[in-house]
mmCIF file of C-alpha atoms in Angstrom:
data_model
loop_
_atom_site.group_PDB
_atom_site.id
_atom_site.type_symbol
_atom_site.label_atom_id
_atom_site.label_comp_id
_atom_site.label_asym_id
_atom_site.label_seq_id
_atom_site.Cartn_x
_atom_site.Cartn_y
_atom_site.Cartn_z
ATOM 1 C CA MET A 211 102.923 85.519 119.819
ATOM 2 C CA SER A 212 103.973 88.983 118.657
ATOM 3 C CA ALA A 213 106.371 89.540 115.762
ATOM 4 C CA THR A 214 107.843 92.641 114.136
ATOM 5 C CA VAL A 215 108.136 93.663 110.487
ATOM 6 C CA THR A 216 109.929 96.692 109.052
ATOM 7 C CA HIS A 217 108.975 98.616 105.912
ATOM 8 C CA VAL A 218 110.767 101.533 104.246
ATOM 9 C CA ALA A 219 108.500 104.547 103.766
ATOM 10 C CA ILE A 220 108.710 106.850 100.769
ATOM 11 C CA ASP A 221 110.628 109.451 102.814
ATOM 12 C CA GLY A 222 113.298 106.908 103.753
ATOM 13 C CA GLY A 223 111.925 106.356 107.253
ATOM 14 C CA ARG A 224 111.754 102.806 108.594
ATOM 15 C CA VAL A 225 108.340 101.840 109.956
ATOM 16 C CA HIS A 226 108.394 99.022 112.530
ATOM 17 C CA VAL A 227 105.080 97.235 113.194
ATOM 18 C CA THR A 228 104.740 94.731 116.050
ATOM 19 C CA SER A 229 101.540 92.692 116.378
ATOM 20 C CA ASP A 230 100.044 89.260 117.020
ATOM 21 C CA ALA A 231 98.309 89.548 113.624
ATOM 22 C CA PRO A 232 99.861 88.085 110.440
ATOM 23 C CA LEU A 233 102.463 90.540 109.098
ATOM 24 C CA ALA A 234 103.201 89.044 105.666
ATOM 25 C CA ALA A 235 101.104 91.520 103.659
ATOM 26 C CA PRO A 236 103.140 94.093 101.693
ATOM 27 C CA ALA A 237 102.986 97.800 102.440
ATOM 28 C CA THR A 238 102.466 100.786 100.164
ATOM 29 C CA SER A 239 103.816 104.245 100.915
ATOM 30 C CA ALA A 240 102.616 107.520 99.394
ATOM 31 C CA GLY A 241 103.962 111.033 99.247
ATOM 32 C CA ARG A 242 102.659 114.252 97.753
ATOM 33 C CA TYR A 243 105.228 116.605 96.270
ATOM 34 C CA VAL A 244 105.045 120.187 95.048
ATOM 35 C CA VAL A 245 106.534 120.251 91.550
ATOM 36 C CA ASP A 246 106.615 123.676 89.893
ATOM 37 C CA GLY A 247 103.512 124.686 91.832
ATOM 38 C CA VAL A 248 101.600 121.458 91.056
ATOM 39 C CA ILE A 249 100.909 118.705 93.609
ATOM 40 C CA ARG A 250 102.030 115.279 92.343
ATOM 41 C CA GLU A 251 101.387 112.023 94.210
ATOM 42 C CA ILE A 252 103.885 109.186 94.022
ATOM 43 C CA THR A 253 103.546 105.767 95.632
ATOM 44 C CA THR A 254 106.159 103.148 96.446
ATOM 45 C CA GLN A 255 105.567 99.428 96.761
ATOM 46 C CA GLY A 256 107.205 96.121 95.897
ATOM 47 C CA THR A 257 108.538 95.256 92.463
ATOM 48 C CA GLY A 258 106.241 93.994 89.719
ATOM 49 C CA PHE A 259 103.595 96.663 90.319
ATOM 50 C CA PHE A 260 103.252 97.505 86.613
ATOM 51 C CA ASP A 261 102.099 93.953 85.844
ATOM 52 C CA VAL A 262 99.601 94.177 88.714
ATOM 53 C CA LEU A 263 98.084 97.304 87.144
ATOM 54 C CA VAL A 264 97.931 95.658 83.717
ATOM 55 C CA ALA A 265 96.062 92.664 85.136
ATOM 56 C CA ALA A 266 93.804 94.474 87.607
ATOM 57 C CA GLU A 267 93.054 97.822 85.969
ATOM 58 C CA GLY A 268 93.503 97.246 82.258
ATOM 59 C CA LEU A 269 96.604 99.419 81.951
ATOM 60 C CA ALA A 270 97.823 99.242 78.335
ATOM 61 C CA PRO A 271 101.651 99.188 78.084
ATOM 62 C CA THR A 272 103.094 101.802 75.728
ATOM 63 C CA GLU A 273 106.822 102.356 76.348
ATOM 64 C CA ASP A 274 109.744 101.091 78.406
ATOM 65 C CA TYR A 275 113.185 102.499 79.166
ATOM 66 C CA GLN A 276 116.287 101.755 81.212
ATOM 67 C CA VAL A 277 116.647 104.822 83.449
ATOM 68 C CA ARG A 278 118.961 105.530 86.397
ATOM 69 C CA GLY A 279 119.791 101.909 87.021
ATOM 70 C CA GLY A 280 116.175 100.739 86.901
ATOM 71 C CA ALA A 281 113.407 99.821 84.467
ATOM 72 C CA LEU A 282 110.784 102.457 83.623
ATOM 73 C CA ARG A 283 107.535 101.234 82.052
ATOM 74 C CA LEU A 284 104.672 103.438 80.922
ATOM 75 C CA GLY A 285 101.074 102.609 80.135
ATOM 76 C CA ARG A 286 97.766 104.284 79.367
ATOM 77 C CA THR A 287 94.262 104.006 80.778
ATOM 78 C CA VAL A 288 91.260 105.603 79.069
ATOM 79 C CA HIS A 289 88.412 106.778 81.310
ATOM 80 C CA VAL A 290 85.045 107.579 79.726
ATOM 81 C CA ASP A 291 82.479 109.781 81.479
ATOM 82 C CA PRO A 292 79.181 107.839 81.148
ATOM 83 C CA ALA A 293 77.141 111.037 81.336
ATOM 84 C CA THR A 294 78.953 113.081 78.684
ATOM 85 C CA GLY A 295 80.949 110.514 76.746
ATOM 86 C CA SER A 296 84.095 112.590 77.189
ATOM 87 C CA GLU A 297 87.412 110.792 77.573
ATOM 88 C CA ARG A 298 90.386 111.326 79.866
ATOM 89 C CA VAL A 299 93.634 109.544 79.148
ATOM 90 C CA ASP A 300 95.890 108.828 82.135
ATOM 91 C CA THR A 301 99.522 107.847 81.809
ATOM 92 C CA THR A 302 101.012 105.679 84.559
ATOM 93 C CA ALA A 303 104.769 105.395 84.944
ATOM 94 C CA VAL A 304 106.297 102.648 87.101
ATOM 95 C CA TRP A 305 110.037 102.583 87.839
ATOM 96 C CA ASP A 306 111.459 99.338 89.265
ATOM 97 C CA ALA A 307 114.825 99.153 90.994
ATOM 98 C CA GLY A 308 116.202 97.089 93.854
ATOM 99 C CA ASP A 309 113.349 95.553 95.825
ATOM 100 C CA GLY A 310 110.888 98.396 95.250
ATOM 101 C CA SER A 311 109.071 100.453 92.658
ATOM 102 C CA LEU A 312 107.552 103.903 92.371
ATOM 103 C CA ALA A 313 104.367 104.762 90.512
ATOM 104 C CA LEU A 314 103.073 108.075 89.191
ATOM 105 C CA THR A 315 99.787 108.614 87.350
ATOM 106 C CA THR A 316 99.245 111.805 85.382
ATOM 107 C CA SER A 317 96.884 113.212 82.771
ATOM 108 C CA ASP A 318 98.997 116.249 81.873
ATOM 109 C CA LEU A 319 102.607 115.061 81.522
ATOM 110 C CA ASP A 320 104.041 113.444 78.406
ATOM 111 C CA THR A 321 106.861 110.901 78.403
ATOM 112 C CA GLU A 322 109.606 113.516 78.161
ATOM 113 C CA GLN A 323 108.151 115.415 81.120
ATOM 114 C CA VAL A 324 107.856 112.234 83.206
ATOM 115 C CA LEU A 325 111.512 111.457 82.515
ATOM 116 C CA ALA A 326 112.474 115.016 83.457
ATOM 117 C CA LEU A 327 110.539 114.710 86.732
ATOM 118 C CA LEU A 328 112.298 111.467 87.650
ATOM 119 C CA ASP A 329 115.643 113.123 86.928
ATOM 120 C CA ARG A 330 114.863 115.788 89.536
ATOM 121 C CA LEU A 331 113.999 113.347 92.334
ATOM 122 C CA ASP A 332 116.478 111.715 94.712
ATOM 123 C CA LEU A 333 115.723 108.014 94.157
ATOM 124 C CA ARG A 334 117.211 105.647 96.741
ATOM 125 C CA PRO A 335 116.528 101.956 96.062
ATOM 126 C CA GLY A 336 117.659 99.429 98.641
ATOM 127 C CA PRO A 337 117.134 95.867 99.857
ATOM 128 C CA GLU A 338 114.259 96.900 102.170
ATOM 129 C CA GLY A 339 112.457 99.185 99.724
ATOM 130 C CA LEU A 340 112.602 102.464 97.826
ATOM 131 C CA ALA A 341 112.826 106.023 99.130
ATOM 132 C CA VAL A 342 111.845 108.980 96.908
ATOM 133 C CA LEU A 343 113.183 112.240 98.294
ATOM 134 C CA PRO A 344 112.496 115.780 97.057
ATOM 135 C CA ALA A 345 115.341 117.433 95.151
ATOM 136 C CA GLY A 346 115.846 119.817 92.250
ATOM 137 C CA GLY A 347 113.442 122.434 93.559
ATOM 138 C CA ILE A 348 110.759 119.879 94.498
ATOM 139 C CA GLY A 349 109.330 119.900 98.044
ATOM 140 C CA TRP A 350 106.951 117.929 100.232
ATOM 141 C CA HIS A 351 103.319 119.047 100.181
ATOM 142 C CA ASP A 352 102.380 117.256 103.408
ATOM 143 C CA ALA A 353 103.358 114.271 105.547
ATOM 144 C CA PRO A 354 104.069 110.961 103.806
ATOM 145 C CA GLN A 355 102.173 107.865 104.858
ATOM 146 C CA LEU A 356 102.502 104.106 104.829
ATOM 147 C CA VAL A 357 99.541 101.739 104.422
ATOM 148 C CA LYS A 358 99.494 98.100 105.522
ATOM 149 C CA GLU A 359 96.767 95.487 105.986
ATOM 150 C CA LEU A 360 96.689 93.471 109.222
ATOM 151 C CA PRO A 361 94.200 90.588 108.885
ATOM 152 C CA GLY A 362 91.746 90.478 111.771
ATOM 153 C CA ILE A 363 92.470 94.085 112.719
ATOM 154 C CA GLY A 364 92.133 96.254 109.626
ATOM 155 C CA LEU A 365 93.988 98.653 107.376
ATOM 156 C CA LEU A 366 96.736 100.706 109.023
ATOM 157 C CA GLU A 367 97.393 104.232 107.760
ATOM 158 C CA VAL A 368 100.645 105.327 109.417
ATOM 159 C CA LEU A 369 101.928 108.923 109.440
ATOM 160 C CA PRO A 370 105.048 110.277 111.161
ATOM 161 C CA LEU A 371 104.117 112.323 114.210
ATOM 162 C CA SER A 372 104.592 116.068 113.688
ATOM 163 C CA ALA A 373 103.026 119.293 114.935
ATOM 164 C CA GLU A 374 100.680 119.287 111.938
ATOM 165 C CA VAL A 375 99.657 115.655 112.431
ATOM 166 C CA SER A 376 99.247 116.138 116.198
ATOM 167 C CA GLY A 377 96.991 119.127 115.543
ATOM 168 C CA SER A 378 94.483 116.893 113.756
ATOM 169 C CA LEU A 379 94.037 114.485 116.680
ATOM 170 C CA PRO A 380 90.708 114.170 118.512
ATOM 171 C CA SER A 381 90.220 116.826 121.187
ATOM 172 C CA TRP A 382 89.265 114.359 123.940
ATOM 173 C CA PRO A 383 91.759 112.325 126.017
ATOM 174 C CA GLY A 384 92.837 108.948 124.691
ATOM 175 C CA THR A 385 93.013 105.626 126.528
ATOM 176 C CA PRO A 386 96.527 104.538 127.567
ATOM 177 C CA VAL A 387 97.530 101.261 125.853
ATOM 178 C CA ALA A 388 100.749 99.330 125.255
ATOM 179 C CA GLY A 389 101.778 101.391 122.227
ATOM 180 C CA GLY A 390 100.622 104.865 123.275
ATOM 181 C CA GLU A 391 97.151 106.406 123.411
ATOM 182 C CA LEU A 392 94.048 105.005 121.741
ATOM 183 C CA TYR A 393 91.092 107.005 120.424
ATOM 184 C CA ARG A 394 87.858 106.040 118.709
ATOM 185 C CA ASP A 395 86.533 108.401 116.036
ATOM 186 C CA GLU A 396 84.320 108.326 112.933
ATOM 187 C CA VAL A 397 85.289 108.633 109.270
ATOM 188 C CA ALA A 398 81.648 109.571 108.667
ATOM 189 C CA PRO A 399 78.509 109.298 110.808
ATOM 190 C CA GLY A 400 78.134 105.656 111.788
ATOM 191 C CA VAL A 401 81.522 104.654 110.322
ATOM 192 C CA PRO A 402 83.922 104.255 113.279
ATOM 193 C CA PHE A 403 87.663 103.787 113.224
ATOM 194 C CA VAL A 404 90.482 103.712 115.770
ATOM 195 C CA VAL A 405 93.438 106.083 116.144
ATOM 196 C CA LEU A 406 96.623 104.946 117.887
ATOM 197 C CA VAL A 407 99.112 107.693 118.772
ATOM 198 C CA THR A 408 102.619 106.461 119.563
ATOM 199 C CA GLU A 409 105.745 108.441 120.406
ATOM 200 C CA THR A 410 106.650 108.676 116.704
ATOM 201 C CA ALA A 411 103.508 108.007 114.657
ATOM 202 C CA ARG A 412 99.787 108.440 114.212
ATOM 203 C CA VAL A 413 98.112 105.199 113.149
ATOM 204 C CA ASN A 414 94.580 105.217 111.743
ATOM 205 C CA VAL A 415 93.110 101.718 112.030
ATOM 206 C CA LEU A 416 90.245 101.197 109.579
ATOM 207 C CA PRO A 417 88.352 98.032 110.587
ATOM 208 C CA ASP A 418 88.077 95.085 108.221
ATOM 209 C CA ASP A 419 85.134 92.669 108.103
ATOM 210 C CA ASP A 420 85.750 91.678 111.739
ATOM 211 C CA GLY A 421 84.470 95.107 112.818
ATOM 212 C CA ILE A 422 85.382 97.922 115.169
ATOM 213 C CA GLU A 423 85.687 95.786 118.307
ATOM 214 C CA ALA A 424 88.307 93.548 116.681
ATOM 215 C CA ALA A 425 90.143 96.627 115.406
ATOM 216 C CA THR A 426 90.105 98.133 118.892
ATOM 217 C CA ALA A 427 91.347 94.925 120.514
ATOM 218 C CA GLY A 428 94.153 94.581 117.970
ATOM 219 C CA ALA A 429 95.177 98.230 118.259
ATOM 220 C CA THR A 430 95.380 97.866 122.047
ATOM 221 C CA GLU A 431 98.378 95.533 121.635
ATOM 222 C CA LEU A 432 99.830 97.178 118.520
ATOM 223 C CA LEU A 433 103.302 98.759 118.571
ATOM 224 C CA VAL A 434 104.294 101.129 115.738
ATOM 225 C CA GLU A 435 107.471 103.168 115.385
ATOM 226 C CA TRP A 436 108.310 105.586 112.541
ATOM 227 C CA GLU A 437 112.100 105.740 112.637
ATOM 228 C CA ARG A 438 113.051 108.842 110.698
ATOM 229 C CA ALA A 439 115.797 108.645 108.103
ATOM 230 C CA SER A 440 119.144 109.940 109.315
#
């Protein structure tokens, strides 16, 4: 029996996913912003993400602050090039507020610069998630996306439909299905995936261990709407 779940994307849009597959998995949204001529990627996800990074990736906590009604925690990760022995130190900042968090990883910004960047963004926490909107001279670099795992189908990469996104679609006709048009393409030779194009979104379906046929069958019944923020 089909059910529907709604996630808030980083641009404030509400992404509705309807499927027979289990929908309990969380979603992550990502946006790339142009900040003083430099492209910066920020992700949003549920709260507690800093602790996930500490446990899974060895992030070493360094500082924490109360900023703009939320908790900002910073940590460091040291990467060593096995060939040259050279080191790169990355700083990850995670800001928790409401029911969501944002994360930014950088190798060239210090704490003061990270705080200044957050001050320039329009941060909108809410009960369904967190939106991070450009402000203060910051702009979008390209379309935001939302990523969600559907067991038995695969990983969904959802982008809002636009002229730019439509221009990257396969050149051949798609197959009409319940949610729009369905295409089969390849990430690389011999690595197939499925593309579902709805009235409001492009959905790349990357198969899980059940394979391309299961992904295709699941995508045939999948409904996805990217409801833009008003």
